[in-house]
Short mmCIF file of C-alpha atoms in Angstrom, two decimals:
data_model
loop_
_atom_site.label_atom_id
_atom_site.label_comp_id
_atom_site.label_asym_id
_atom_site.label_seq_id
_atom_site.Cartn_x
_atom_site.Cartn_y
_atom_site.Cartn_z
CA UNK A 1 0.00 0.00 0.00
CA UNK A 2 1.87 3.55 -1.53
CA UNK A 3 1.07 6.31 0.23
CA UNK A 4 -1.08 8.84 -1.26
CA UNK A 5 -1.41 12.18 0.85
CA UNK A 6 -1.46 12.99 4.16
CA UNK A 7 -3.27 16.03 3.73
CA UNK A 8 -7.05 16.72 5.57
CA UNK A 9 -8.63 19.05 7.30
CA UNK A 10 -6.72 17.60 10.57
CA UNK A 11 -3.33 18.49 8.80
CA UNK A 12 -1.14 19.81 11.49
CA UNK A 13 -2.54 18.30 14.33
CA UNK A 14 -0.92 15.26 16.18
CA UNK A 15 -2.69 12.52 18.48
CA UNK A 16 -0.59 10.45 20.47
CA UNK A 17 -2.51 6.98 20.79
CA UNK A 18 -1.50 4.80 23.57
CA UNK A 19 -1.97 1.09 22.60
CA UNK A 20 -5.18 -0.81 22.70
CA UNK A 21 -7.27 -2.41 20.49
CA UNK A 22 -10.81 -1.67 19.18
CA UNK A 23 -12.49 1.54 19.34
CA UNK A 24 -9.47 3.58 20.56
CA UNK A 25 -7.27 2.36 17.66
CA UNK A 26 -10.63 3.15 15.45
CA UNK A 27 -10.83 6.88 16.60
CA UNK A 28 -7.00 6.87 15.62
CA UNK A 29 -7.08 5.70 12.35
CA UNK A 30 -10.30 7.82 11.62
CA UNK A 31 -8.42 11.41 12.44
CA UNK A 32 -5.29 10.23 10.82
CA UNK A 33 -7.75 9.45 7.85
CA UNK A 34 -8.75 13.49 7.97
CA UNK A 35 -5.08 14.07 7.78
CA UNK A 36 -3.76 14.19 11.50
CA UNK A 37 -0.54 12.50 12.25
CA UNK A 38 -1.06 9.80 14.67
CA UNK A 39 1.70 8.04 16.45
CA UNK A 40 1.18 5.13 18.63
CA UNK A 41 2.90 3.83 21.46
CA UNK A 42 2.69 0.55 22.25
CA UNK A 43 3.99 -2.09 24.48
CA UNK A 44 6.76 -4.46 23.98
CA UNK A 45 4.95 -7.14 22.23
CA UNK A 46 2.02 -5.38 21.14
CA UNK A 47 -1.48 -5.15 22.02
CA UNK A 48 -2.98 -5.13 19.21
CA UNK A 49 -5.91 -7.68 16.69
CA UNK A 50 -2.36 -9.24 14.73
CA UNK A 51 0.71 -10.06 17.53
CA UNK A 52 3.59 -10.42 15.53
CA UNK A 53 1.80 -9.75 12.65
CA UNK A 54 0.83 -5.75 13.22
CA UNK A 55 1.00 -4.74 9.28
CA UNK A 56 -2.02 -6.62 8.30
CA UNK A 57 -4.02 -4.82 11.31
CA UNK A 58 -5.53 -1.78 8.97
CA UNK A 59 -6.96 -0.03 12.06
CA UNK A 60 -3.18 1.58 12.45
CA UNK A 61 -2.99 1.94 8.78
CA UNK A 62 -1.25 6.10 8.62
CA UNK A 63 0.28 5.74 11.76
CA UNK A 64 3.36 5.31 13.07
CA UNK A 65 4.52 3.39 15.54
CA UNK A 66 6.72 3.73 18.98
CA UNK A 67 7.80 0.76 21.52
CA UNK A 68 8.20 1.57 24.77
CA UNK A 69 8.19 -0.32 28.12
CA UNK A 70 5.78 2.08 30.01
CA UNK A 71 6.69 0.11 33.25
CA UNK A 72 9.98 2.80 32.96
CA UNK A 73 9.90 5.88 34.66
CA UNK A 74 12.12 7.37 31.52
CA UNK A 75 10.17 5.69 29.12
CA UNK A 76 7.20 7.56 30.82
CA UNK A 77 9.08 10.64 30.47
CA UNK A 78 9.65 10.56 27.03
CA UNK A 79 5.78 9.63 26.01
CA UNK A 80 5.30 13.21 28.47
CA UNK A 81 8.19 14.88 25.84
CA UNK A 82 6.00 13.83 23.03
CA UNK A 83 2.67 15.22 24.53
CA UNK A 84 4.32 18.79 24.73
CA UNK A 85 4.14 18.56 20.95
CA UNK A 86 1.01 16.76 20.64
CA UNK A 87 -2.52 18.17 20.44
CA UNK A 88 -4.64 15.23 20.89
CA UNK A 89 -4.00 11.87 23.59
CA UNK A 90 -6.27 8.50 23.22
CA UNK A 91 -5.94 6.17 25.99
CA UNK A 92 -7.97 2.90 26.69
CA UNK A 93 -7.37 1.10 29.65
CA UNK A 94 -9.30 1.11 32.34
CA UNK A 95 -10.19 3.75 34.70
CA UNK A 96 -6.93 4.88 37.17
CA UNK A 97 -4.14 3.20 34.88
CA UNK A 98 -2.49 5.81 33.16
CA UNK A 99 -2.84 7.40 36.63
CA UNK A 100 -0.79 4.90 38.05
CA UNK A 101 1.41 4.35 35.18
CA UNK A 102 2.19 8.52 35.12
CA UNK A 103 0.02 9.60 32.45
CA UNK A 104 -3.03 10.24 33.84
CA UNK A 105 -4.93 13.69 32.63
CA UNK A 106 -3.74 15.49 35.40
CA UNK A 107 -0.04 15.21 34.54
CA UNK A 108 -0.87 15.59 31.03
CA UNK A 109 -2.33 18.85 31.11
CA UNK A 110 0.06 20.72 33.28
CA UNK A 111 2.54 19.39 30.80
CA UNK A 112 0.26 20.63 27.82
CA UNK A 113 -2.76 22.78 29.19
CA UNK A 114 -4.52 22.72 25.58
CA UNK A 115 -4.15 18.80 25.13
CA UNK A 116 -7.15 17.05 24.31
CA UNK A 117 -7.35 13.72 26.39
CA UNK A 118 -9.58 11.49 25.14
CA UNK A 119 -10.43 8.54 26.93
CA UNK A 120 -12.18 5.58 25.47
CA UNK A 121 -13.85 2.91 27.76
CA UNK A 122 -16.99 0.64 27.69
CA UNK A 123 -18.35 1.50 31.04
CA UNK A 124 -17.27 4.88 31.15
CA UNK A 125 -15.14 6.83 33.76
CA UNK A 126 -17.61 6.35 37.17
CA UNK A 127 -20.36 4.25 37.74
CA UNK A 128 -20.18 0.86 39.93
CA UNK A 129 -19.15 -0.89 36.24
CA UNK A 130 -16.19 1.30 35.98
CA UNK A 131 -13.33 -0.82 36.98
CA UNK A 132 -15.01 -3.87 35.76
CA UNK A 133 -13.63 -6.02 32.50
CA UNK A 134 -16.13 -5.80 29.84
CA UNK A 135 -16.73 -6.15 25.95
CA UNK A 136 -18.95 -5.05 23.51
CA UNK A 137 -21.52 -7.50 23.85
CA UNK A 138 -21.91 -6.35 27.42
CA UNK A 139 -21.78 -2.46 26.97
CA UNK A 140 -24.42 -2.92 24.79
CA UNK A 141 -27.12 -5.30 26.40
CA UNK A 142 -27.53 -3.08 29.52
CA UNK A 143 -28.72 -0.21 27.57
CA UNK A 144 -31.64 -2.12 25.44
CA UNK A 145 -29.66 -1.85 22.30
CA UNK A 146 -29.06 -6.20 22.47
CA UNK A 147 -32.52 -6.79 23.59
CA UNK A 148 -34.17 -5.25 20.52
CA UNK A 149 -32.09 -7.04 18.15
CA UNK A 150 -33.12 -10.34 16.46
CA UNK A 151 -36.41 -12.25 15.92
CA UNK A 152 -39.77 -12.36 18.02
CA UNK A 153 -39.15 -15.83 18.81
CA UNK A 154 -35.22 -16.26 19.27
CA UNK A 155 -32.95 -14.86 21.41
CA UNK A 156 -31.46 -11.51 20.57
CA UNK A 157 -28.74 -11.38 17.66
CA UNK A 158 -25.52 -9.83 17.85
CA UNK A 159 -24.46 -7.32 15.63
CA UNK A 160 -20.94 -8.22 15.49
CA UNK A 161 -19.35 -5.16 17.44
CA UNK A 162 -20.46 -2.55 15.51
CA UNK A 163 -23.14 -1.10 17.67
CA UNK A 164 -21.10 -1.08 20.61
CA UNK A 165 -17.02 -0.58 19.98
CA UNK A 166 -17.22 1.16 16.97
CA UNK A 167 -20.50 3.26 16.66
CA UNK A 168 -20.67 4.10 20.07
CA UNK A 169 -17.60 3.85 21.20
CA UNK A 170 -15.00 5.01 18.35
CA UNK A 171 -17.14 7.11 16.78
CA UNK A 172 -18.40 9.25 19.86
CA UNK A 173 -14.65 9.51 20.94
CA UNK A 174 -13.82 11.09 17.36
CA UNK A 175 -16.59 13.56 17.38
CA UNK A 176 -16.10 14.43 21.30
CA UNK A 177 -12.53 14.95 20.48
CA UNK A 178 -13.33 17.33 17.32
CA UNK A 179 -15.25 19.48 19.42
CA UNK A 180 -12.77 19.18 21.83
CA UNK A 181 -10.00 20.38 19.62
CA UNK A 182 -12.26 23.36 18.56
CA UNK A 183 -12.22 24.57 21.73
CA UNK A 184 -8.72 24.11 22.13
CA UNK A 185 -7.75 26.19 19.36
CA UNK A 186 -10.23 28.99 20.18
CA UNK A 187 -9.07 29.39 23.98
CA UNK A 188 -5.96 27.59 24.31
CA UNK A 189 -7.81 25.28 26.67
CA UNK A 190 -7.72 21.74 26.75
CA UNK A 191 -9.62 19.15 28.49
CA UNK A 192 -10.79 15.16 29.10
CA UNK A 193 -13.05 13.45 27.02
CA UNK A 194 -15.13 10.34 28.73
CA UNK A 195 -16.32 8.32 26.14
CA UNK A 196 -18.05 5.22 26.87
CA UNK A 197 -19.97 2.57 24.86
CA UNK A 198 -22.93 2.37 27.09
CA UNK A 199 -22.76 6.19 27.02
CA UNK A 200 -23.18 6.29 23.02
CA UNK A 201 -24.74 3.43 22.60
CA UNK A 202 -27.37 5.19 24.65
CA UNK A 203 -27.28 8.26 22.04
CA UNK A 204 -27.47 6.10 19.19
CA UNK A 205 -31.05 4.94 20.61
CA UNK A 206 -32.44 8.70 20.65
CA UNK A 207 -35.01 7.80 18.10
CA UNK A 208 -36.18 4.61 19.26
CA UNK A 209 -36.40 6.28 22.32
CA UNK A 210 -38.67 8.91 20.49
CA UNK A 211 -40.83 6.50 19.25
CA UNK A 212 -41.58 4.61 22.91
CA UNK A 213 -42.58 8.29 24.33
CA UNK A 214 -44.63 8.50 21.18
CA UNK A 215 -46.63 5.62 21.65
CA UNK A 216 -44.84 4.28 18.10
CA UNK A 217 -42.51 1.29 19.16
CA UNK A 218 -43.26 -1.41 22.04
CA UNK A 219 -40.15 -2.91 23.78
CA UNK A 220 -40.26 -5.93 22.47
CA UNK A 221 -37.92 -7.93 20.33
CA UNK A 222 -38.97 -8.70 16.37
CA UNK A 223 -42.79 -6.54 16.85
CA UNK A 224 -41.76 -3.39 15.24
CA UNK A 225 -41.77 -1.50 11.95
CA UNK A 226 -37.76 -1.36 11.85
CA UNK A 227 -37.14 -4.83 13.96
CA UNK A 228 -38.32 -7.20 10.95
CA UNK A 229 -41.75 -7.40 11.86
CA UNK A 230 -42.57 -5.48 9.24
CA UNK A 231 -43.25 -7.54 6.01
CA UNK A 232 -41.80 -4.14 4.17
CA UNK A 233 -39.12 -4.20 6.38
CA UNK A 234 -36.82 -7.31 6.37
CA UNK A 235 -34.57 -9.95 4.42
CA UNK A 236 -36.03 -12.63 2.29
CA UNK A 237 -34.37 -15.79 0.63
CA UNK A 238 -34.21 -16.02 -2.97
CA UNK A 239 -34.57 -18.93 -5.42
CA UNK A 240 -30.51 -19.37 -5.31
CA UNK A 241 -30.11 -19.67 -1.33
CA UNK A 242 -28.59 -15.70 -1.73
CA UNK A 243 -30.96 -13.24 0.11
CA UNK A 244 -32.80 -9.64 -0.53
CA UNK A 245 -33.16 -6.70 2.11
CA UNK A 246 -36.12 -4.72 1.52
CA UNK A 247 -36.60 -0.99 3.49
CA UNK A 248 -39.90 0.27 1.94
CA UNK A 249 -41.07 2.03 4.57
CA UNK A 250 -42.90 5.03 2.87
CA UNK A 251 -46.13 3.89 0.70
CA UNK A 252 -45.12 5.65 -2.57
CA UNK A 253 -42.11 3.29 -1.93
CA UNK A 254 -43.98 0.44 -1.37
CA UNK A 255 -46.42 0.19 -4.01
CA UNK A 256 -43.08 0.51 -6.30
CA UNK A 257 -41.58 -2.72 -4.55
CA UNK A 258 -45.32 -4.44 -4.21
CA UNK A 259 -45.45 -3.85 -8.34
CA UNK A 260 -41.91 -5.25 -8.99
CA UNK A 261 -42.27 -8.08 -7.00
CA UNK A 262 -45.30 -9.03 -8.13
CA UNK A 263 -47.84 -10.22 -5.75
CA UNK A 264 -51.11 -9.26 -5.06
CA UNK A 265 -52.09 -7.33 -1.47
CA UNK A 266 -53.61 -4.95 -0.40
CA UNK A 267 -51.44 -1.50 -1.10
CA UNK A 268 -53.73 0.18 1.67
CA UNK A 269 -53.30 -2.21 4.36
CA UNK A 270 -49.63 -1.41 4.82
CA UNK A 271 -49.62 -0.52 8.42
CA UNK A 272 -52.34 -3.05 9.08
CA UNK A 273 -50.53 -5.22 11.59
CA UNK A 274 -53.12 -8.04 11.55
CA UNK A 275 -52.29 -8.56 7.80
CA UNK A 276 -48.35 -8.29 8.62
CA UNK A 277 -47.95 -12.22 8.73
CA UNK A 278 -49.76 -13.08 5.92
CA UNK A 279 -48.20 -10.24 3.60
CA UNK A 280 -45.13 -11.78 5.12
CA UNK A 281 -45.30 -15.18 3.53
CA UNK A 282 -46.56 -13.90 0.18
CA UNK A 283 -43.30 -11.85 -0.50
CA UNK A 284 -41.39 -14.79 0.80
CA UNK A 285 -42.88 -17.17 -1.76
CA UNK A 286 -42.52 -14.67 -4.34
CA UNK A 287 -38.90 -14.07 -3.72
CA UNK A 288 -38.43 -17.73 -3.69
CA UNK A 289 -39.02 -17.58 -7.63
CA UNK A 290 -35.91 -16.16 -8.63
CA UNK A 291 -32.08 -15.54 -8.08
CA UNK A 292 -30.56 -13.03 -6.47
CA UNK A 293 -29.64 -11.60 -9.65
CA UNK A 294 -32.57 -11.40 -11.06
CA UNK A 295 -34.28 -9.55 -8.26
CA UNK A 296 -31.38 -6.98 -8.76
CA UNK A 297 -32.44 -6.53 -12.36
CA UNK A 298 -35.65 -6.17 -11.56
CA UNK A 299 -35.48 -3.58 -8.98
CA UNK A 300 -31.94 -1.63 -10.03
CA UNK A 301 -32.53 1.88 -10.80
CA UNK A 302 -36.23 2.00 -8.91
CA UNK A 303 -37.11 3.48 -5.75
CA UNK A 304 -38.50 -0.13 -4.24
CA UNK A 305 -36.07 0.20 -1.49
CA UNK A 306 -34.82 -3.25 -2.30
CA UNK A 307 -31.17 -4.62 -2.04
CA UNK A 308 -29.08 -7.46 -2.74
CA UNK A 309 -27.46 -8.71 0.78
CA UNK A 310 -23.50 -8.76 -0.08
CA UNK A 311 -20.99 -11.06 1.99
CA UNK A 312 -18.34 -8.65 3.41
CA UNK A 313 -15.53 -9.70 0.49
CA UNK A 314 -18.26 -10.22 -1.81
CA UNK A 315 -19.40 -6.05 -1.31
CA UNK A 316 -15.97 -5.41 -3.51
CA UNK A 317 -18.04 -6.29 -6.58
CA UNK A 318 -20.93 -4.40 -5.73
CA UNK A 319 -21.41 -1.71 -8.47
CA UNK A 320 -22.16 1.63 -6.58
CA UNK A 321 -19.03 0.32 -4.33
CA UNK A 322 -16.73 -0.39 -6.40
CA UNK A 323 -17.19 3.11 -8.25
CA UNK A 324 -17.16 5.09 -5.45
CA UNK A 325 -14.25 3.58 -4.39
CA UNK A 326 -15.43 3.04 -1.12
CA UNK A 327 -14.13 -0.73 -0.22
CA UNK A 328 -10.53 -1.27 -1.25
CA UNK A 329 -7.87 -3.88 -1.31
CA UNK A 330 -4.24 -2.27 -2.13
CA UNK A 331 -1.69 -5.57 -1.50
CA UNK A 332 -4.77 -7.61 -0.11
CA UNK A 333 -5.47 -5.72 2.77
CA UNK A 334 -9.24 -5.60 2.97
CA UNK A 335 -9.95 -2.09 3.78
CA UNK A 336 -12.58 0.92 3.19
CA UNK A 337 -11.93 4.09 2.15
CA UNK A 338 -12.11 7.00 4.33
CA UNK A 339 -15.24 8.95 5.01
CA UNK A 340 -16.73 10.91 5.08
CA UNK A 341 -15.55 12.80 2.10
CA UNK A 342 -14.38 16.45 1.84
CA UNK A 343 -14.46 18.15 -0.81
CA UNK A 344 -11.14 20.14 -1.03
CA UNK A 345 -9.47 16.83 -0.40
CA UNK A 346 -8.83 13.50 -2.53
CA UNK A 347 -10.33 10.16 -0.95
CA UNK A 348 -6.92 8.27 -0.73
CA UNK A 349 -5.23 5.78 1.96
CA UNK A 350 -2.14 6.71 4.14
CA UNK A 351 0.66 4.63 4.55
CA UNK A 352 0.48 0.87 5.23
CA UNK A 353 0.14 -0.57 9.04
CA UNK A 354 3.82 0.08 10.50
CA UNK A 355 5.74 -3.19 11.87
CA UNK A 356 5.95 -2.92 15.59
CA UNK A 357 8.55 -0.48 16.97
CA UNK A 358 9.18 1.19 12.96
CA UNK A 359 9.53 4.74 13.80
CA UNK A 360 10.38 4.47 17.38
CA UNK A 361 14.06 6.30 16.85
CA UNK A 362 12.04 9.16 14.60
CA UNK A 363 9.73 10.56 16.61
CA UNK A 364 11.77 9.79 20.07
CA UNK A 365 14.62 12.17 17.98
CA UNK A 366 11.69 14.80 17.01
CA UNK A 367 10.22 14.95 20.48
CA UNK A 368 13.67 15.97 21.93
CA UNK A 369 14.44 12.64 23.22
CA UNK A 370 17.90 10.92 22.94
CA UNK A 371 16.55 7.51 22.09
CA UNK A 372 19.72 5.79 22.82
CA UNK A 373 19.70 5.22 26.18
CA UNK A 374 16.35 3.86 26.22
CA UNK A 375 17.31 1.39 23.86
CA UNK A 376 20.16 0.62 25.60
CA UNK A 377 18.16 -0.35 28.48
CA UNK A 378 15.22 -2.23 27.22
CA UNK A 379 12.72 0.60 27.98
CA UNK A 380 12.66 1.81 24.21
CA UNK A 381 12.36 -0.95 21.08
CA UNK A 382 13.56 0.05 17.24
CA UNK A 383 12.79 -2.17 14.51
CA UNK A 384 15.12 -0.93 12.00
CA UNK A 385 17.96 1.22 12.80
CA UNK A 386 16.94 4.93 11.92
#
């Protein structure tokens, strides 16, 4: 994978990410996609998805990458060094350990009173669940989010870790962290941002929450418009064992799909629940008459609301994808593109994932650190000599 540009809107601003994996990493790679520089320091060893195998992990794809033993008062000292020239620190450990390891917020800040110190955890910052070990699964079935997910008569379905890590966790962390760094600039002020997945996963729920106060949604699993109880609102198998997702939710929408599809129902019993299960198995059969392909040609180009259901290498191929250029795979490294999109600036890729310890000498030399002595001892690690 060549590298493109680093320019963004974030050009000129540089996060220091300490190790983890997950959301934190996520947030990372998403500013150094709007053109920050992002280092990361990590651990002897690594922490990351890939040990001993870090350049095929894409969430550190831009970055570059520093080994130190944080267990070392100077290797401590020189992460501080590199936060006097930094703008923006992610951390994801639990609550208290970059207190006890030296780099809590505290000690940050009088070191660099405008830093931005973001702080990514599933639980948040205080609570009873704080200090507790966690993952995304768990985040997200206290806060109803699991619950509501899957059919009426299963148990709920996961939905892999996007709901939790990534779209309430990473993605809250980013935009906390932009607002964050507007404030920054403006005042000269800097200051700690608590995201947590239950937190944002929370957020994300705002409209469902809307539609319980509004009489609209009943809190239970598979029995609502958006939850696939809906017979205009699901996935159906076609004739070739491939499936079909169909969102038409709006009537005008609906008649369109009813017409290419067609079956014959009732167009104005839509929202007439009663009828739900037997409009249900009528679109099933129908779907069961023809490929996956041919229910593309059929609806392509219409405003039936109806889509083929790609596998996750298979989306490559997808037509409006693989124009856009939104799902790539430069030296078979599975990857999408950035977004969103800006207009002054080209979509494009940073550098590769950086082996483990790559520009450790670099950026220890551009902080104002000596690097020698730390690799001397053990408490620094250099890949290649610089």
């Amino acid at each position: 994978m060549t590298s493109t540009t680093t320019k963004g809107p974030l050009a000129g601003i540089r996060v220091i990410e300490l190790g983890g994996m997950g959301p934190g990493p996520f947030a990372g790679m998403t500013l150094g996609d709007m053109g920050a520089e992002v280092i990361r320091v990590e651990r002897p060893g690594g922490v990351g998805a890939f040990p001993g195998d870090e350049q095929r992990d894409t969430l550190n794809r831009g970055k570059q990458s520093v080994v130190l033993d944080l267990k070392d008062p100077a290797a401590v000292e020189a992460v501080l060094a590199m936060i006097e020239t930094a703008d923006v620190l992610i951390e994801g450990h639990r609550p208290g350990v970059t207190e006890r390891l030296g780099l809590g917020p505290e000690v940050c800040l009088e070191r660099k009173p405008s830093l931005v110190y973001g702080r990514m955890t599933g639980w948040g910052q205080t609570g009873p669940l704080a200090t507790s070990a966690g993952h995304d699964v768990d985040y997200i079935a206290i806060t109803g989010a699991l619950h509501a997910i899957g059919p009426n008569d299963g148990k709920p379905s996961i939905p892999l870790n996007l709901v939790g890590d990534f779209g309430g966790g990473g993605m809250y962390l980013v935009s906390g962290i932009l607002a964050a760094l507007i404030e920054s600039k403006t005042t000269g002020t800097g200051q700690v941002v608590d995201a947590a997945i239950v937190d944002g996963t929370l957020h994300l729920l705002s409209a469902v929450h809307g539609l319980i106060n509004g009489g609209a949604w009943k809190d239970v699993r598979g029995d609502n418009f958006l939850d696939g109880a809906a017979p205009y609102y699901g996935v159906y198998d076609t004739a070739d064992g491939q499936y079909m997702a169909v969102g038409a939710i709006e009537s005008k929408f609906y008649r369109l799909f009813v017409a290419g599809l067609g079956v014959d129902v009732d167009l104005e019993a839509q929202e007439d629940r009663t009828s739900w299960v037997s409009t249900r198995e009528k679109f099933a059969a129908a779907f069961k008459t023809k490929t996956q392909n041919e229910w593309v040609e059929i609806f392509t180009g219409t405003d039936a609301c109806v889509a083929p259901v790609m596998s996750l290498l298979g989306a490559q191929e997808h037509p409006h994808i693989k124009e856009r250029g939104s799902l790539l795979s430069p030296d078979g490294l599975l990857q999408a593109a950035p977004a969103p999109r800006f207009s002054n600036y080209d979509v494009s890729l940073g550098t590769a994932p950086p082996a483990l310890g790559e520009h450790t000498e670099n950026v220890l030399r551009a902080a104002g650190v000596d690097p020698h002595p730390l690799l001397a001892s053990g408490a620094a690690y250099q890949r290649n000599s610089a």
